[in-house]
Coordinates of C-alpha atoms and ligand atoms in Angstrom, one line a residue:
X36 CA -2.6 48.7 8.8
X37 CA -1.3 45.9 6.7
X38 CA -3.4 43.3 4.9
X39 CA -3.7 39.9 6.6
X40 CA -4.9 36.7 5.1
X41 CA -8.2 36.4 7.0
X42 CA -9.8 39.8 6.6
X43 CA -13.5 40.3 6.7
X44 CA -15.1 42.6 4.2
X45 CA -15.7 42.3 0.5
X46 CA -12.5 43.2 -1.3
X47 CA -13.9 42.1 -4.7
X48 CA -15.9 45.3 -5.1
X49 CA -12.9 47.6 -4.4
X50 CA -11.0 49.7 -6.9
X51 CA -7.2 49.2 -7.3
X52 CA -6.7 51.9 -4.6
X53 CA -9.1 49.8 -2.4
X54 CA -11.8 52.4 -2.4
X55 CA -15.5 51.5 -3.0
X56 CA -19.0 52.9 -2.7
X57 CA -20.3 53.2 0.8
X58 CA -23.7 51.8 -0.3
X59 CA -25.4 53.4 2.7
X60 CA -28.8 52.0 1.8
X61 CA -27.5 48.5 2.5
X62 CA -27.1 49.1 6.2
X63 CA -29.9 47.5 8.2
X64 CA -32.0 49.2 11.0
X65 CA -30.3 46.9 13.5
X66 CA -26.9 48.2 12.3
X67 CA -27.9 51.8 12.7
X68 CA -29.2 51.0 16.2
X69 CA -26.0 49.3 17.2
X70 CA -23.9 52.2 15.9
X71 CA -26.2 54.5 18.0
X72 CA -25.7 52.4 21.1
X73 CA -21.9 52.4 20.6
X74 CA -22.0 56.2 20.1
X75 CA -24.1 56.7 23.2
X76 CA -21.8 54.7 25.4
X77 CA -18.7 56.7 24.3
X78 CA -20.6 60.0 24.4
X79 CA -20.8 59.6 28.2
X80 CA -17.1 59.2 28.5
X81 CA -15.6 61.6 26.0
X82 CA -16.5 64.8 27.9
X83 CA -14.2 63.7 30.6
X84 CA -11.5 61.8 28.7
X85 CA -11.2 63.3 25.2
X86 CA -9.0 66.2 24.2
X87 CA -10.7 69.5 23.4
X88 CA -10.0 69.4 19.7
X89 CA -11.8 66.1 19.3
X90 CA -14.8 67.3 21.4
X91 CA -15.1 70.5 19.5
X92 CA -15.2 68.6 16.2
X93 CA -17.7 65.9 17.2
X94 CA -20.1 68.6 18.2
X95 CA -20.2 69.9 14.7
X96 CA -20.7 66.5 13.2
X97 CA -24.1 65.5 14.6
X98 CA -23.3 61.8 13.7
X99 CA -24.9 60.0 16.6
X100 CA -28.3 59.0 15.2
X101 CA -27.2 56.5 12.6
X102 CA -24.1 55.3 10.6
X103 CA -23.1 58.5 8.9
X104 CA -23.3 59.1 5.1
X105 CA -19.6 59.7 4.1
X106 CA -20.6 62.0 1.2
X107 CA -22.3 64.3 3.6
X108 CA -19.4 64.4 6.0
X109 CA -17.1 65.1 3.1
X110 CA -18.9 68.4 2.3
X111 CA -18.0 70.0 5.6
X112 CA -14.6 68.1 6.0
X113 CA -13.3 69.2 2.6
X114 CA -14.1 72.8 3.5
X115 CA -12.5 72.6 6.9
X116 CA -9.1 71.0 6.1
X117 CA -9.2 69.6 2.5
X118 CA -9.5 66.0 3.8
X119 CA -12.1 63.5 2.5
X120 CA -13.2 60.1 3.8
X121 CA -13.0 57.2 1.3
X122 CA -14.9 54.0 2.0
X123 CA -12.8 50.8 2.1
X124 CA -13.6 47.1 2.7
X125 CA -11.4 46.9 5.8
X126 CA -7.6 47.0 6.4
X127 CA -5.7 47.7 3.3
X128 CA -2.0 47.3 2.3
X129 CA 0.6 49.9 3.4
X130 CA 1.2 51.4 -0.1
X131 CA -2.4 52.3 -0.8
X132 CA -3.0 53.3 2.8
X133 CA -0.1 55.8 2.9
X134 CA -1.0 57.1 -0.6
X135 CA -4.5 57.9 0.6
X136 CA -3.2 59.7 3.7
X137 CA -0.6 61.7 1.7
X138 CA -3.4 62.9 -0.6
X139 CA -5.7 63.8 2.4
X140 CA -8.1 60.9 2.0
X141 CA -8.8 58.9 5.2
X142 CA -9.9 55.2 4.6
X143 CA -12.9 54.3 6.6
X144 CA -14.1 50.7 6.9
X145 CA -17.7 50.3 5.6
X146 CA -18.8 47.4 7.8
X147 CA -20.0 47.5 11.4
X148 CA -19.1 45.0 14.1
X149 CA -21.5 42.3 15.3
X150 CA -23.6 42.9 18.5
X151 CA -21.4 40.4 20.4
X152 CA -18.4 42.5 19.6
X153 CA -19.9 45.5 21.4
X154 CA -17.0 45.7 23.9
X155 CA -14.1 44.5 21.9
X156 CA -13.2 44.1 18.3
X157 CA -9.8 43.2 16.8
X158 CA -10.1 44.8 13.3
X159 CA -11.2 48.4 12.8
X160 CA -14.9 48.8 11.8
X161 CA -16.9 51.8 10.8
X162 CA -17.5 52.8 14.4
X163 CA -13.7 52.9 15.3
X164 CA -12.7 54.5 12.1
X165 CA -15.4 57.1 12.1
X166 CA -15.8 58.0 15.8
X167 CA -12.1 57.6 16.6
X168 CA -10.4 59.1 13.5
X169 CA -12.6 61.4 11.6
X170 CA -13.3 64.2 14.1
X171 CA -9.7 65.2 14.4
X172 CA -9.4 65.5 10.6
X173 CA -11.3 68.8 11.2
X174 CA -8.3 70.1 13.2
X175 CA -5.9 72.0 11.0
X176 CA -2.7 71.0 12.6
X177 CA -3.6 67.4 13.2
X178 CA -4.9 67.2 9.6
X179 CA -1.6 68.6 8.2
X180 CA 0.4 66.3 10.4
X181 CA -1.5 63.2 9.2
X182 CA -0.9 64.0 5.6
X183 CA 2.8 64.4 6.4
X184 CA 2.7 61.0 8.1
X185 CA 1.3 59.5 4.9
X186 CA 4.2 60.9 2.9
X187 CA 6.5 59.6 5.6
X188 CA 5.0 56.2 5.2
X189 CA 5.7 56.1 1.5
X190 CA 9.3 57.1 2.3
X191 CA 9.6 54.5 5.1
X192 CA 8.5 51.8 2.6
X193 CA 11.4 52.8 0.3
X194 CA 13.8 52.7 3.4
X195 CA 12.4 49.4 4.7
X196 CA 11.5 51.2 8.0
X197 CA 7.8 50.5 8.2
X198 CA 8.1 48.6 11.5
X199 CA 9.5 51.7 13.1
X200 CA 7.1 54.1 11.6
X201 CA 4.1 51.9 12.4
X202 CA 5.1 52.2 16.1
X203 CA 4.9 55.9 15.9
X204 CA 1.4 55.7 14.4
X205 CA 0.4 53.3 17.2
X206 CA 1.6 55.5 20.0
X207 CA 0.2 58.7 18.5
X208 CA -2.7 58.4 16.1
X209 CA -4.1 55.2 17.7
X210 CA -3.2 55.5 21.4
X211 CA -1.9 59.0 21.9
X212 CA -2.5 61.1 25.0
X213 CA -2.2 64.9 25.3
X214 CA -1.4 67.1 28.3
X215 CA -4.0 69.8 28.7
X216 CA -4.8 72.4 31.4
X217 CA -7.5 70.1 32.7
X218 CA -5.2 67.0 32.9
X219 CA -4.2 64.2 30.5
X220 CA -6.7 63.6 27.7
X221 CA -6.9 61.1 24.9
X222 CA -6.6 61.9 21.2
X223 CA -5.7 58.4 19.9
X224 CA -8.6 56.8 17.9
X225 CA -8.1 53.4 19.6
X226 CA -8.8 55.1 22.9
X227 CA -11.6 57.3 21.8
X228 CA -13.6 54.4 20.4
X229 CA -12.9 52.0 23.3
X230 CA -15.5 51.4 26.0
X231 CA -12.9 50.4 28.6
X232 CA -9.5 51.8 27.7
X233 CA -10.6 55.4 27.4
X234 CA -11.0 55.7 31.2
X235 CA -8.1 53.3 31.9
X236 CA -5.6 55.4 29.9
X237 CA -6.3 58.5 31.9
X238 CA -7.3 57.3 35.3
X239 CA -5.5 54.0 36.0
X240 CA -2.3 54.3 38.0
X241 CA -0.7 51.2 36.3
X242 CA 0.3 52.2 32.8
X243 CA 3.3 54.3 32.2
X244 CA 2.7 57.8 30.7
X245 CA 5.9 59.1 29.1
X246 CA 6.5 62.4 27.4
X247 CA 6.7 62.3 23.6
X248 CA 10.1 61.0 22.7
X249 CA 10.4 60.2 19.0
X250 CA 13.2 57.7 19.1
X251 CA 11.8 55.8 22.0
X252 CA 8.5 55.5 20.2
X253 CA 10.1 54.3 17.0
X254 CA 11.8 51.5 19.1
X255 CA 8.9 50.5 21.4
X256 CA 7.0 47.3 20.5
X257 CA 3.2 47.2 21.1
X258 CA 0.5 44.7 21.9
X259 CA -2.7 44.8 19.9
X260 CA -4.7 42.4 22.1
X261 CA -4.8 44.2 25.5
X262 CA -4.8 47.6 27.1
X263 CA -1.5 49.4 26.6
X264 CA 1.2 49.3 29.3
X265 CA 2.8 52.5 28.0
X266 CA 1.4 55.7 26.6
X267 CA 3.2 58.7 25.2
X268 CA 1.9 62.2 26.1
X269 CA 2.2 65.1 23.7
X270 CA 1.8 68.8 24.7
X271 CA -0.1 69.8 21.6
X272 CA -0.6 68.8 17.9
X273 CA 1.9 71.6 17.1
X274 CA 4.5 69.6 19.1
X275 CA 3.6 66.4 17.2
X276 CA 4.0 68.3 13.9
X277 CA 7.3 69.9 14.9
X278 CA 8.9 66.8 16.5
X279 CA 8.1 64.6 13.5
X280 CA 9.2 67.1 10.9
X281 CA 12.9 66.2 10.8
X282 CA 14.2 63.8 8.1
X283 CA 13.9 60.3 9.6
X284 CA 16.4 58.7 7.2
X285 CA 19.4 59.0 9.5
X286 CA 17.3 58.2 12.5
X287 CA 16.1 54.9 10.9
X288 CA 19.6 54.1 10.0
X289 CA 20.8 54.5 13.5
X290 CA 17.9 52.8 15.3
X291 CA 17.6 49.8 13.0
X292 CA 20.6 48.1 14.7
X293 CA 19.3 48.7 18.3
X294 CA 17.1 46.3 20.1
X295 CA 13.3 47.0 20.2
X296 CA 12.1 48.2 23.6
X297 CA 9.5 46.2 25.6
X298 CA 6.5 48.4 26.5
X299 CA 6.3 46.7 29.9
X300 CA 9.9 47.3 30.9
X301 CA 10.3 50.0 33.5
Ligands
LIG447 N1 9.6 63.5 8.9 C1 9.4 62.1 8.6 C2 10.5 61.6 7.6 O1 11.3 62.3 7.1 C3 8.0 61.9 8.0 C4 6.9 62.0 9.0 C5 6.2 63.1 9.2 C6 6.7 60.9 9.8 C7 5.2 63.2 10.1 C8 5.7 60.9 10.7 C9 4.9 62.0 10.9 O2 10.5 60.4 7.3
CO448 CO1 -7.5 53.2 13.8

């Protein structure tokens, strides 16, 4: 979410808000084929492991043949929930990121990973951003919640509480699980776009699966370089919306003096 020093991607073409043209014509046939292979691998898993809201939305998108044209997606997305995708060169700084979300624009990285990164990639690419994040923007409650998160991000910057709020994003938007009538399902984008962790997060007996607990999430550290040791399970997007609605100001003030929690600790 925050800019590092060694990002890939061409930041020279980007506007001050980090948006740029997708330049769809510049993708090669090999890139479209790699996107299709990534999509096909995940398509076999999602029926069993993804939440119903995500499955319902991806069905409407018909995006498995090639890297999608963002402008086409935006026509149906804007109608559904008022959200739009904006193309960005890669990870962007917190301020512009939260501003985009607060104004219902989801930043999607334009570049696709290399073939040797088929199974694992450190930075988000167009496959992760599109396949993982965009379908849920069609869900009304999720879409409203993510815009509120963006506003909450701008507020957390003023309160010097980004570390805490970023943990919430990690354990919900990126690695969140949901309890459903057919069992635990994934709604986090980092899970939905992962070849290995999508089955692991639901089936493997090792990781801890805790019920949604706001203050614990704000305090729990996370690892970005391995499967998670701890997931948080929501009952519904309505619960996510409701439980994140309170003013975080006093919560940040209280939690900032407490030690962070280790995701591996029992
Ligand atoms: N309610 C939070 C606050 O007052 C903002 C927020 C909303 C954060 C939704 C995350 C998700 O800071
Ligand atoms: Co992501």
